[in-house]
Coordinates of C-alpha atoms in Angstrom, one line a residue:
M86 CA -57.7 67.4 -41.2
A87 CA -55.3 69.7 -43.1
G88 CA -56.4 73.3 -43.4
T89 CA -59.1 73.2 -40.7
A90 CA -59.0 75.9 -38.0
P91 CA -57.4 75.0 -34.7
R92 CA -59.9 73.8 -32.1
P93 CA -60.4 75.8 -28.9
A94 CA -58.5 74.5 -25.9
A95 CA -61.7 73.4 -24.0
I96 CA -62.8 71.2 -27.0
R97 CA -59.4 69.7 -27.4
A98 CA -59.4 68.8 -23.7
A99 CA -63.0 67.3 -23.9
T100 CA -62.0 65.2 -27.0
C101 CA -58.9 64.1 -25.2
L102 CA -61.0 62.9 -22.2
A103 CA -63.4 61.1 -24.5
E104 CA -60.7 59.3 -26.4
Y105 CA -58.6 58.4 -23.4
P106 CA -61.0 57.9 -20.5
L107 CA -58.6 55.9 -18.3
S108 CA -55.1 57.1 -19.1
W109 CA -55.0 60.8 -19.6
H110 CA -52.6 63.5 -18.3
F111 CA -53.3 66.9 -16.8
D112 CA -52.3 69.7 -19.1
R113 CA -51.4 72.4 -16.6
A114 CA -52.4 75.2 -19.0
L115 CA -55.9 73.7 -19.5
F116 CA -56.5 72.5 -16.0
P117 CA -54.6 74.5 -13.4
L118 CA -54.4 72.3 -10.2
H119 CA -54.9 75.2 -7.8
T120 CA -56.2 78.6 -8.5
S121 CA -55.6 81.4 -6.0
T122 CA -58.8 82.9 -4.8
M123 CA -58.2 86.4 -3.5
T124 CA -58.7 86.4 0.3
E125 CA -60.0 89.6 1.9
L126 CA -57.5 91.0 4.4
S127 CA -60.3 91.1 7.0
Q128 CA -60.6 87.3 6.7
I129 CA -56.9 86.5 7.3
R130 CA -55.4 85.9 10.7
N131 CA -51.6 85.4 11.2
F132 CA -50.5 84.1 14.6
S133 CA -47.8 82.2 16.4
I134 CA -48.0 79.8 19.3
V135 CA -45.5 80.6 22.1
A136 CA -44.9 78.8 25.4
H137 CA -42.3 77.3 27.7
I138 CA -40.8 73.9 26.7
D139 CA -43.3 71.1 27.0
H140 CA -46.4 73.2 27.7
G141 CA -48.2 71.8 24.6
K142 CA -47.5 74.1 21.6
S143 CA -47.0 71.3 19.1
T144 CA -50.0 69.3 20.5
L145 CA -52.3 72.4 20.2
A146 CA -51.0 72.9 16.6
D147 CA -51.9 69.3 15.9
R148 CA -55.5 69.7 17.2
L149 CA -56.0 72.9 15.2
I150 CA -54.9 71.2 12.0
Q151 CA -57.0 68.1 12.8
S152 CA -60.2 69.9 13.9
T153 CA -60.3 72.0 10.7
G154 CA -59.7 69.1 8.4
T155 CA -56.5 70.6 7.0
V156 CA -54.9 67.1 7.1
S157 CA -57.0 63.9 6.9
D158 CA -57.2 61.6 9.9
R159 CA -55.3 59.0 7.9
D160 CA -52.3 61.2 7.3
M161 CA -52.4 62.8 10.8
K162 CA -49.5 62.0 13.2
E163 CA -48.3 63.5 16.5
Q164 CA -46.1 66.6 16.3
M165 CA -47.3 67.1 12.7
L166 CA -45.2 70.2 12.2
D167 CA -42.0 68.7 13.6
A168 CA -40.3 67.3 10.5
M169 CA -37.0 66.0 12.0
D170 CA -36.7 62.6 13.8
I171 CA -34.7 64.3 16.5
E172 CA -37.6 66.7 17.2
R173 CA -40.0 63.8 17.7
E174 CA -37.6 61.8 19.9
R175 CA -36.7 64.6 22.2
G176 CA -40.3 66.0 22.1
I177 CA -39.0 69.5 21.3
T178 CA -39.5 71.9 18.4
I179 CA -36.2 73.0 16.8
K180 CA -37.3 74.7 13.6
A181 CA -40.3 77.1 13.5
N182 CA -42.8 75.6 11.1
T183 CA -45.8 77.1 9.3
V184 CA -49.2 75.8 8.2
R185 CA -52.2 77.4 6.5
I186 CA -55.6 76.5 7.9
D187 CA -59.0 77.2 6.3
Y188 CA -61.7 77.7 9.0
V189 CA -65.4 78.5 8.7
A190 CA -66.3 80.5 11.8
N191 CA -69.6 80.6 13.7
D192 CA -70.6 83.8 11.8
G193 CA -70.5 81.8 8.6
L194 CA -67.4 83.6 7.1
K195 CA -64.5 81.6 5.8
Y196 CA -61.1 82.6 7.3
V197 CA -57.5 81.8 6.4
L198 CA -55.4 81.2 9.5
N199 CA -51.6 81.2 9.1
L200 CA -50.1 79.4 12.1
I201 CA -46.4 79.5 13.0
D202 CA -45.4 76.9 15.6
T203 CA -42.2 78.2 17.4
P204 CA -39.5 76.5 19.5
G205 CA -39.6 76.9 23.3
H206 CA -35.9 76.3 24.1
V207 CA -33.7 79.3 24.8
D208 CA -31.1 78.2 22.1
F209 CA -33.7 78.7 19.4
A210 CA -35.0 82.1 20.6
Y211 CA -33.8 83.6 17.3
E212 CA -36.4 81.4 15.5
V213 CA -39.1 82.8 17.8
S214 CA -38.1 86.5 17.2
R215 CA -38.1 86.3 13.4
S216 CA -41.4 84.3 13.4
M217 CA -43.0 87.1 15.5
R218 CA -42.3 89.8 12.9
A219 CA -44.3 87.8 10.3
V220 CA -47.5 87.7 12.3
E221 CA -49.9 90.1 14.2
G222 CA -50.9 88.0 17.2
S223 CA -49.8 85.2 19.5
L224 CA -51.5 82.4 21.5
L225 CA -49.7 82.2 24.8
V226 CA -49.9 78.6 26.0
V227 CA -49.4 78.1 29.8
D228 CA -49.6 74.7 31.5
A229 CA -52.4 75.0 34.0
S230 CA -50.6 72.6 36.4
Q231 CA -47.1 74.3 36.2
G232 CA -47.9 78.0 35.7
V233 CA -45.7 80.7 34.2
E234 CA -42.1 79.5 33.6
A235 CA -38.9 81.4 32.6
Q236 CA -39.2 80.8 28.9
T237 CA -42.9 81.8 29.0
L238 CA -41.7 85.3 30.2
A239 CA -39.0 85.5 27.6
N240 CA -41.3 84.6 24.7
V241 CA -44.1 87.0 25.9
Y242 CA -41.7 89.9 26.0
T243 CA -40.5 89.0 22.4
A244 CA -44.2 89.0 21.3
L245 CA -44.9 92.4 23.1
D246 CA -41.7 93.8 21.4
A247 CA -43.3 92.8 18.1
D248 CA -46.5 94.7 19.1
H249 CA -48.6 91.6 19.2
E250 CA -52.2 91.0 20.5
I251 CA -51.9 88.1 22.9
V252 CA -54.6 85.5 23.7
P253 CA -53.8 83.5 26.9
V254 CA -54.6 79.8 26.6
L255 CA -54.5 77.5 29.7
N256 CA -53.6 74.0 28.6
K257 CA -53.8 70.6 30.4
I258 CA -56.9 71.6 32.5
D259 CA -57.9 68.0 32.6
L260 CA -54.9 67.1 34.8
P261 CA -55.7 66.5 38.6
A262 CA -52.9 69.0 39.5
A263 CA -54.4 71.8 37.2
E264 CA -55.1 75.1 39.0
P265 CA -56.5 77.3 36.3
E266 CA -57.7 80.1 38.6
Q267 CA -54.3 80.4 40.3
V268 CA -52.4 80.3 37.0
R269 CA -54.8 83.0 35.6
Q270 CA -53.9 85.2 38.6
Q271 CA -50.2 84.4 38.0
I272 CA -50.3 85.6 34.4
E273 CA -51.8 88.9 35.5
D274 CA -49.3 89.3 38.4
V275 CA -46.1 88.3 36.6
I276 CA -46.7 89.3 33.0
G277 CA -49.4 92.0 33.5
L278 CA -51.8 90.5 30.9
D279 CA -55.5 90.4 31.4
A280 CA -56.2 86.6 31.7
S281 CA -59.9 86.9 32.7
E282 CA -60.9 85.7 29.2
A283 CA -58.2 83.0 29.0
V284 CA -59.3 80.0 26.9
L285 CA -59.3 76.8 28.9
I286 CA -58.3 73.7 26.9
S287 CA -56.8 70.3 26.9
A288 CA -54.8 70.0 23.6
K289 CA -54.3 66.3 24.1
S290 CA -58.0 65.4 24.3
G291 CA -59.3 68.3 22.1
L292 CA -61.3 69.9 24.8
G293 CA -61.9 73.6 24.1
I294 CA -60.3 73.7 20.6
P295 CA -63.4 75.3 19.0
D296 CA -63.1 78.1 21.5
V297 CA -59.5 78.7 20.5
L298 CA -60.4 78.9 16.9
E299 CA -63.2 81.5 17.6
A300 CA -60.8 83.5 19.9
I301 CA -58.2 83.6 17.0
V302 CA -60.9 85.0 14.6
K303 CA -62.5 87.4 17.1
R304 CA -59.6 88.6 19.2
L305 CA -56.6 88.7 17.0
P306 CA -56.2 91.6 14.5
A307 CA -56.4 91.2 10.7
P308 CA -53.2 92.1 8.8
K309 CA -52.8 95.5 7.1
G310 CA -51.5 95.9 3.5
E311 CA -52.0 97.6 0.2
R312 CA -52.7 95.3 -2.8
N313 CA -51.9 98.0 -5.4
A314 CA -48.6 99.1 -3.8
P315 CA -45.2 97.9 -5.0
L316 CA -44.3 94.4 -3.7
K317 CA -42.8 94.3 -0.2
A318 CA -42.3 90.9 1.3
M319 CA -40.4 89.7 4.4
L320 CA -38.0 86.7 4.1
V321 CA -39.0 84.7 7.3
D322 CA -37.1 81.5 6.8
S323 CA -35.4 79.3 4.2
W324 CA -34.4 75.7 4.0
Y325 CA -32.8 73.3 1.4
D326 CA -34.8 70.7 -0.5
A327 CA -32.9 68.1 -2.5
Y328 CA -35.3 68.4 -5.4
L329 CA -36.3 72.1 -5.4
G330 CA -33.2 73.8 -4.2
V331 CA -33.7 76.5 -1.6
V332 CA -37.3 77.0 -0.4
V333 CA -38.0 80.5 0.9
L334 CA -40.8 81.3 3.4
I335 CA -42.2 84.8 3.0
R336 CA -44.8 87.1 4.4
V337 CA -46.3 89.5 1.9
M338 CA -46.7 93.0 3.5
D339 CA -47.8 95.0 0.4
G340 CA -48.3 94.2 -3.3
V341 CA -48.8 90.8 -5.0
I342 CA -46.2 88.2 -5.9
R343 CA -47.0 85.9 -8.9
K344 CA -45.3 82.8 -10.4
G345 CA -42.9 84.0 -13.1
D346 CA -42.2 87.4 -11.5
N347 CA -38.6 88.7 -11.4
I348 CA -37.7 89.6 -7.9
K349 CA -34.8 91.3 -6.1
M350 CA -33.4 90.7 -2.5
M351 CA -32.9 94.3 -1.2
Q352 CA -30.0 93.4 1.3
T353 CA -27.9 91.3 -1.1
G354 CA -29.0 92.8 -4.4
A355 CA -29.5 89.3 -5.9
K356 CA -32.1 88.8 -8.6
Y357 CA -34.2 85.7 -9.3
G358 CA -37.2 84.5 -11.3
I359 CA -40.0 82.8 -9.3
D360 CA -40.3 79.1 -10.5
K361 CA -42.9 77.9 -8.0
L362 CA -45.3 79.6 -5.6
A363 CA -47.1 77.6 -2.9
V364 CA -48.8 77.6 0.5
L365 CA -48.0 75.1 3.2
K366 CA -51.0 72.8 4.3
P367 CA -48.5 71.5 5.7
A368 CA -47.5 69.9 2.3
M369 CA -46.9 72.4 -0.5
V370 CA -50.0 73.3 -2.5
D371 CA -49.3 75.4 -5.6
V372 CA -51.0 78.8 -5.9
A373 CA -50.9 81.4 -8.7
E374 CA -50.3 84.4 -6.5
L375 CA -49.8 85.6 -2.9
G376 CA -51.4 88.9 -1.8
P377 CA -51.0 91.2 1.2
G378 CA -51.2 89.5 4.6
E379 CA -50.5 86.0 3.1
I380 CA -47.7 83.7 4.1
G381 CA -46.3 81.2 1.6
V382 CA -43.2 79.8 0.0
F383 CA -41.4 80.1 -3.4
T384 CA -38.5 78.5 -5.2
A385 CA -36.3 80.4 -7.6
S386 CA -33.3 78.2 -8.5
I387 CA -31.4 79.5 -5.4
K388 CA -28.4 77.2 -4.7
Q389 CA -27.5 77.9 -1.0
V390 CA -29.4 78.9 2.1
R391 CA -26.6 81.4 2.8
D392 CA -27.8 83.4 -0.2
T393 CA -31.0 84.2 1.6
K394 CA -30.6 86.5 4.5
V395 CA -33.4 86.1 7.1
G396 CA -35.2 89.4 7.6
D397 CA -34.4 90.6 4.0
T398 CA -37.0 92.5 2.0
I399 CA -38.1 91.0 -1.3
T400 CA -39.5 93.2 -4.0
H401 CA -39.9 93.3 -7.8
E402 CA -36.8 93.8 -9.9
K403 CA -38.6 96.6 -11.8
K404 CA -40.8 99.1 -10.0
G405 CA -39.9 97.7 -6.6
C406 CA -40.5 99.4 -3.2
E407 CA -37.9 102.0 -2.2
T408 CA -37.5 101.4 1.6
P409 CA -36.8 98.0 3.0
L410 CA -38.6 96.6 6.0
P411 CA -36.7 97.1 9.3
G412 CA -34.4 94.0 9.5
F413 CA -33.7 92.1 12.6
K414 CA -30.5 90.9 14.1
P415 CA -29.0 87.8 12.5
S416 CA -28.3 84.8 14.8
V417 CA -24.8 85.0 16.4
P418 CA -23.0 81.8 17.5
V419 CA -22.2 82.0 21.2
V420 CA -20.7 78.5 21.9
F421 CA -17.8 77.1 19.9
C422 CA -16.2 73.6 19.9
G423 CA -14.2 71.4 17.7
L424 CA -15.7 68.4 15.9
F425 CA -13.2 65.7 14.9
P426 CA -13.8 62.2 13.4
V427 CA -12.8 59.3 15.6
D428 CA -11.3 57.6 12.5
S429 CA -9.2 60.2 10.8
N430 CA -9.9 58.5 7.4
E431 CA -13.5 59.8 7.8
F432 CA -12.5 63.5 7.5
E433 CA -13.8 63.9 4.0
D434 CA -17.1 62.2 4.9
L435 CA -17.3 64.7 7.8
R436 CA -16.6 67.7 5.5
G437 CA -19.4 66.6 3.2
A438 CA -21.8 66.0 6.0
I439 CA -21.2 69.4 7.6
E440 CA -21.6 71.2 4.3
K441 CA -25.0 69.4 3.7
L442 CA -26.1 70.2 7.2
A443 CA -25.1 73.9 6.8
L444 CA -27.4 74.1 3.7
N445 CA -30.3 73.7 6.1
D446 CA -29.1 75.6 9.1
A447 CA -27.8 79.1 8.4
S448 CA -27.2 79.7 12.2
F449 CA -24.5 76.9 12.2
S450 CA -21.0 78.2 11.2
Y451 CA -17.8 76.2 10.7
E452 CA -14.2 76.4 9.6
M453 CA -11.5 73.8 9.2
E454 CA -8.8 73.3 12.0
S455 CA -6.1 70.8 12.8
S456 CA -5.0 69.4 16.1
A457 CA -1.8 67.6 16.9
A458 CA -3.7 65.1 19.1
L459 CA -6.9 64.7 17.0
G460 CA -5.9 65.3 13.4
F461 CA -8.1 67.3 11.0
G462 CA -11.5 68.5 12.0
F463 CA -13.8 71.6 12.1
R464 CA -14.2 74.5 14.6
C465 CA -18.0 75.0 14.7
G466 CA -20.1 77.8 16.2
F467 CA -23.5 77.1 17.8
L468 CA -26.4 79.1 19.4
G469 CA -26.1 77.1 22.6
L470 CA -25.4 73.7 24.1
L471 CA -28.7 72.2 22.9
H472 CA -28.0 73.4 19.4
L473 CA -24.5 71.7 19.7
E474 CA -26.1 68.5 20.8
V475 CA -28.7 68.5 18.0
V476 CA -26.1 69.2 15.3
R477 CA -23.8 66.5 16.7
D478 CA -26.6 63.9 16.9
R479 CA -27.7 64.7 13.4
L480 CA -24.2 64.3 12.0
E481 CA -23.7 60.9 13.8
R482 CA -27.2 59.6 12.9
E483 CA -27.9 60.9 9.4
Y484 CA -24.3 60.6 8.1
D485 CA -23.1 57.7 10.3
I486 CA -19.9 59.4 11.5
D487 CA -18.4 58.8 15.0
L488 CA -17.3 62.2 16.4
I489 CA -15.1 63.6 19.2
T490 CA -16.4 66.9 20.5
T491 CA -13.8 69.1 22.2
A492 CA -14.6 71.2 25.3
P493 CA -17.2 73.9 24.4
S494 CA -15.9 77.5 24.8
V495 CA -17.4 80.9 24.3
V496 CA -16.1 83.9 22.2
Y497 CA -13.7 86.1 24.2
H498 CA -12.6 89.6 23.3
V499 CA -8.8 89.9 23.6
H500 CA -7.7 93.5 23.7
M501 CA -4.0 93.9 22.6
R502 CA -1.6 96.5 23.9
D503 CA -1.5 98.2 20.5
G504 CA -5.2 99.0 20.8
T505 CA -6.6 96.3 18.5
M506 CA -9.2 93.7 19.5
M507 CA -9.4 90.1 18.4
E508 CA -12.2 87.6 18.9
L509 CA -10.9 84.4 20.4
H510 CA -12.9 81.3 19.4
N511 CA -10.3 78.6 20.3
P512 CA -8.3 78.9 23.6
A513 CA -5.3 77.3 21.8
D514 CA -5.1 80.5 19.6
L515 CA -4.5 82.9 22.4
P516 CA -1.6 85.2 21.5
D517 CA 1.5 85.7 23.8
L518 CA 0.4 87.3 27.0
T519 CA 3.1 90.0 26.7
H520 CA 1.1 91.5 23.8
V521 CA -2.3 91.2 25.6
D522 CA -3.7 94.1 27.6
H523 CA -6.8 92.5 29.0
I524 CA -9.4 89.8 28.1
Q525 CA -13.2 90.3 28.3
E526 CA -15.8 87.5 28.6
P527 CA -19.5 87.4 27.6
R528 CA -22.0 87.9 30.4
I529 CA -25.6 86.8 30.5
K530 CA -28.7 87.8 32.4
A531 CA -30.1 84.5 33.7
T532 CA -33.7 84.2 35.0
I533 CA -34.4 81.2 37.1
L534 CA -37.9 80.2 38.5
V535 CA -37.6 77.7 41.3
P536 CA -39.8 76.4 44.1
D537 CA -38.9 77.9 47.5
D538 CA -37.5 74.6 48.9
Y539 CA -34.6 74.6 46.5
L540 CA -33.8 78.3 46.5
G541 CA -30.7 78.0 48.8
D542 CA -29.1 75.4 46.5
V543 CA -29.8 77.5 43.4
L544 CA -28.3 80.6 45.0
K545 CA -25.2 78.6 46.0
L546 CA -24.8 77.2 42.5
C547 CA -25.0 80.7 41.0
Q548 CA -22.5 82.1 43.5
D549 CA -20.1 79.2 42.8
R550 CA -20.3 80.1 39.1
R551 CA -19.1 83.7 39.8
G552 CA -22.7 85.1 39.6
I553 CA -23.9 88.5 40.8
Q554 CA -27.4 88.5 42.2
Q555 CA -29.6 91.2 40.7
E556 CA -33.2 90.4 41.8
L557 CA -35.1 88.0 44.0
T558 CA -38.9 88.2 44.0
Y559 CA -41.7 85.8 44.8
V560 CA -44.3 84.8 42.1
G561 CA -47.2 82.6 43.1
G562 CA -45.3 80.5 45.7
R563 CA -42.1 80.3 43.6
A564 CA -38.9 82.4 43.7
M565 CA -37.8 84.3 40.6
V566 CA -34.0 84.9 40.7
V567 CA -32.2 87.1 38.3
Y568 CA -28.4 86.7 38.1
D569 CA -25.6 88.2 36.1
L570 CA -23.4 85.2 35.2
P571 CA -20.4 84.6 32.9
L572 CA -21.5 82.5 29.9
N573 CA -18.3 80.5 30.2
E574 CA -19.5 79.0 33.5
V575 CA -23.0 78.2 32.0
V576 CA -21.9 76.3 28.9
F577 CA -20.2 73.4 30.7
D578 CA -22.8 71.8 32.9
F579 CA -24.8 74.6 34.6
Y580 CA -28.2 73.4 33.2
D581 CA -27.6 69.8 34.2
R582 CA -26.5 70.8 37.7
L583 CA -29.5 73.2 38.1
K584 CA -32.0 70.4 37.1
S585 CA -30.2 68.0 39.4
I586 CA -30.3 70.1 42.6
T587 CA -33.9 71.2 42.0
K588 CA -35.1 67.7 41.0
G589 CA -36.2 69.1 37.6
Y590 CA -38.5 71.8 39.0
A591 CA -36.4 74.8 38.1
S592 CA -36.8 76.6 34.7
F593 CA -34.0 78.6 33.2
D594 CA -33.7 81.3 30.5
Y595 CA -30.9 83.7 29.6
E596 CA -30.0 86.5 27.3
I597 CA -26.5 87.8 26.5
T598 CA -26.0 91.3 27.9
G599 CA -22.4 92.2 26.8
Y600 CA -18.8 91.7 27.6
R601 CA -16.8 92.5 30.8
E602 CA -13.1 92.3 31.8
D603 CA -12.1 89.6 34.3
K604 CA -9.0 87.7 35.5
L605 CA -9.0 85.1 32.7
V606 CA -6.1 82.8 31.9
K607 CA -5.4 80.0 29.4
M608 CA -4.9 76.6 31.1
Q609 CA -2.9 74.1 29.2
I610 CA -2.7 70.3 29.9
L611 CA 0.7 68.8 29.3
V612 CA 1.1 65.0 29.0
N613 CA 4.8 63.9 29.1
D614 CA 5.8 67.6 28.8
E615 CA 3.9 67.9 25.5
P616 CA 0.9 70.3 25.4
V617 CA -2.4 68.7 24.3
D618 CA -4.1 71.6 22.4
A619 CA -7.5 69.9 22.4
L620 CA -7.7 70.1 26.2
S621 CA -6.7 73.8 26.4
M622 CA -9.3 76.0 28.1
M623 CA -9.9 79.5 29.3
V624 CA -10.6 79.7 33.1
H625 CA -10.8 82.3 35.8
R626 CA -7.5 82.6 37.7
D627 CA -9.1 81.9 41.1
R628 CA -10.6 78.6 39.8
A629 CA -7.7 77.5 37.6
E630 CA -6.1 75.3 40.3
G631 CA -9.2 73.3 41.2
R632 CA -10.2 72.7 37.6
G633 CA -6.6 71.8 36.6
R634 CA -6.3 69.3 39.5
A635 CA -9.7 67.7 38.5
M636 CA -8.5 67.4 34.9
C637 CA -5.2 65.8 35.8
E638 CA -6.8 63.3 38.2
K639 CA -9.3 62.4 35.5
L640 CA -6.6 61.9 32.8
K641 CA -4.5 59.8 35.2
D642 CA -7.4 57.3 35.3
L643 CA -8.0 57.4 31.6
I644 CA -4.6 57.2 30.0
P645 CA -3.2 53.7 29.8
R646 CA 0.1 53.0 31.5
H647 CA 3.3 52.9 29.4
M648 CA 6.7 51.4 30.0
F649 CA 7.8 54.7 31.5
K650 CA 6.5 57.3 34.1
I651 CA 4.2 59.9 32.5
P652 CA 3.8 63.3 34.2
I653 CA 0.3 64.9 33.6
Q654 CA 0.4 68.6 34.4
A655 CA -1.9 71.6 34.2
A656 CA 0.0 74.8 33.5
I657 CA -0.7 78.6 33.1
G658 CA 2.0 80.0 31.0
G659 CA 5.3 78.5 32.3
K660 CA 3.9 77.8 35.8
V661 CA 2.6 74.3 36.7
I662 CA -0.4 74.5 39.0
A663 CA -1.4 70.8 39.3
R664 CA 0.4 67.5 38.6
E665 CA -0.3 63.8 38.7
T666 CA 2.2 61.1 37.7
L667 CA 1.1 57.9 35.9
A668 CA 3.3 55.1 37.2
A669 CA 5.3 53.0 34.7
L670 CA 4.5 49.4 33.9
R671 CA 7.2 47.3 35.6
K672 CA 9.2 44.4 34.3
D673 CA 10.9 42.2 36.8
V674 CA 14.5 42.3 35.4
T675 CA 15.9 40.7 38.5
A676 CA 13.8 37.5 38.0
K677 CA 16.7 35.6 36.5
C678 CA 19.0 36.5 39.4
Y679 CA 18.9 33.9 42.0
G680 CA 21.6 34.0 44.7
G681 CA 24.9 35.8 44.3
D682 CA 25.9 39.3 45.3
V683 CA 23.3 42.1 45.7
T684 CA 25.3 44.3 43.4
R685 CA 24.3 42.2 40.5
K686 CA 20.6 43.1 41.2
K687 CA 21.5 46.8 41.6
K688 CA 23.4 46.8 38.4
L689 CA 20.4 45.4 36.5
L690 CA 18.0 47.9 38.1
E691 CA 20.2 50.9 37.3
K692 CA 20.4 49.7 33.7
Q693 CA 16.6 49.5 33.6
K694 CA 16.3 52.9 35.1
A695 CA 18.5 54.5 32.4
G696 CA 16.5 52.7 29.7
K697 CA 13.2 54.0 31.0
K698 CA 14.6 57.6 31.2
K699 CA 15.7 57.3 27.5
M700 CA 12.3 55.8 26.6
R701 CA 10.5 58.7 28.3
Q702 CA 12.7 61.2 26.3
F703 CA 11.8 59.7 22.9
G704 CA 8.6 57.8 23.7
K705 CA 5.3 59.1 22.5
V706 CA 2.3 58.8 24.8
E707 CA -0.8 57.4 23.0
I708 CA -3.9 59.0 24.4
P709 CA -6.9 56.9 23.3
Q710 CA -10.0 58.6 21.9
E711 CA -12.1 57.4 24.8
A712 CA -9.9 59.3 27.2
F713 CA -10.5 62.5 25.2
I714 CA -14.2 62.0 25.1
S715 CA -14.4 61.3 28.9
A716 CA -11.9 64.1 29.8
L717 CA -13.9 66.6 27.9
K718 CA -17.1 65.8 29.8
M719 CA -16.2 68.1 32.6
D720 CA -17.9 67.4 36.0
S721 CA -18.4 70.3 38.4

């Protein structure tokens, strides 16, 4: 058909369908898969779900997704928004996750609900704080049988700081132990929120879910924003995808972002072109644009998660906004420990695994270090002990590497005599004390809610850990204790001990308040007069002797006996504060002597004694890896 005019696109497509009814392909230009229908601001609701651990946040999110038909029953599974296996196994949320829900309300209007499910554990509080800035309201979920807990308080205060409208939701009202009226009163007394209109639900059975959806629409505010203003979007989160590169989650404040736009990150100055724009349902669904008040994701050929600063403002490269959004504090590691492979040949595998993991977790920091006892490894920074456990479990499970974890330590501020200050991450790196003026340690404000029966044990535990009591009040039959504690005393086994002495009934939350000077010293462990750097730790001078003795006794049981005596010592500087001696394996050198003068036996024993002395001088004590692992699990 030479010389004929080109046919219109629609006719070409129709002909294509007629000719190839069974095997035809979508032409994206002719048939866009998803078109973005502009949503009125008044019909958008952005909210997060906040609660204490295990009060039912993820279950409520599942019911909201299911009841609105966002995910079909066939694809539905428990903890829908928890993507990691470790989240499902532990029953906790580690990463804040987002989903867009379409809901037709009782008034007949169609609403777009953007839900962010946040973690409840104190280690991941930074996930909660940044999610709060992206939304206007929160559902406060409280267990009707357990009432207000420590983390409930912490998360409510974070929501109030972000100027949120809060809707109280009482979950698990179908349990025999549920006391909704008492918990309602408790919310009013402790938090000061009006709970008279609290929504009563059972997230597990689906009871009261329609009431929650109506409360979201009626009681939470709609977002504000100007469609014609220059683009201003907040970078809420980012993660690495093997196929797409870095996926960036944003909340659009003003303006419109479209596929193909050239954008600029205002903090870093980096410029990118938008390749893909989508909303999460919870799978990615492509859209042409995102307007004010909307939450979605984009990809732009970004290589590393570290290139995207959480809290950054995204705008157009040309004609962008002038003032960035107020940023919020980045996550700061508070607990450090060394990760070493059990088999030193796996070091390169560990390096690769840590680099891949860091792509997805910008809050996890690492640097290479070497240890005389353990070989090459990495010094890693974490947000808390649970974060440490999660990262270690993921490395062992996803990358099949056996790890040794050294004793966790916190960041100390070492003030030198020349007026400078250094941050000490590893006790083994402490400079010579003649150059040190004083050492400061991080302190925390710990809030503990505990039934009255266990209060005495909790107070004793806090006093034993060098705590200073600040408050003691009673809340609905339970005591609320506020203590000023050193973080160093908390990172070892404080949480385990607290759960143990209260039979699991206590709830615990903390925030770092600052640094304070104290009598801190570095305790070294010497095995056969050789310092073992992996076992060095910072301790309070008054507690050094007890902790040193405990460590020496433990190592005596763990190190196998050699042909010579092995002294195991705990020392501060040049002073030994505790010692245990591991007896030598004996060989009966007098077995061949039968009869004769006693001097023959003495002569043989003296010879053996001299040999053992020489052996000890040159002999190397092999400390098995199991001994390290056991020794580093410090008991109280």
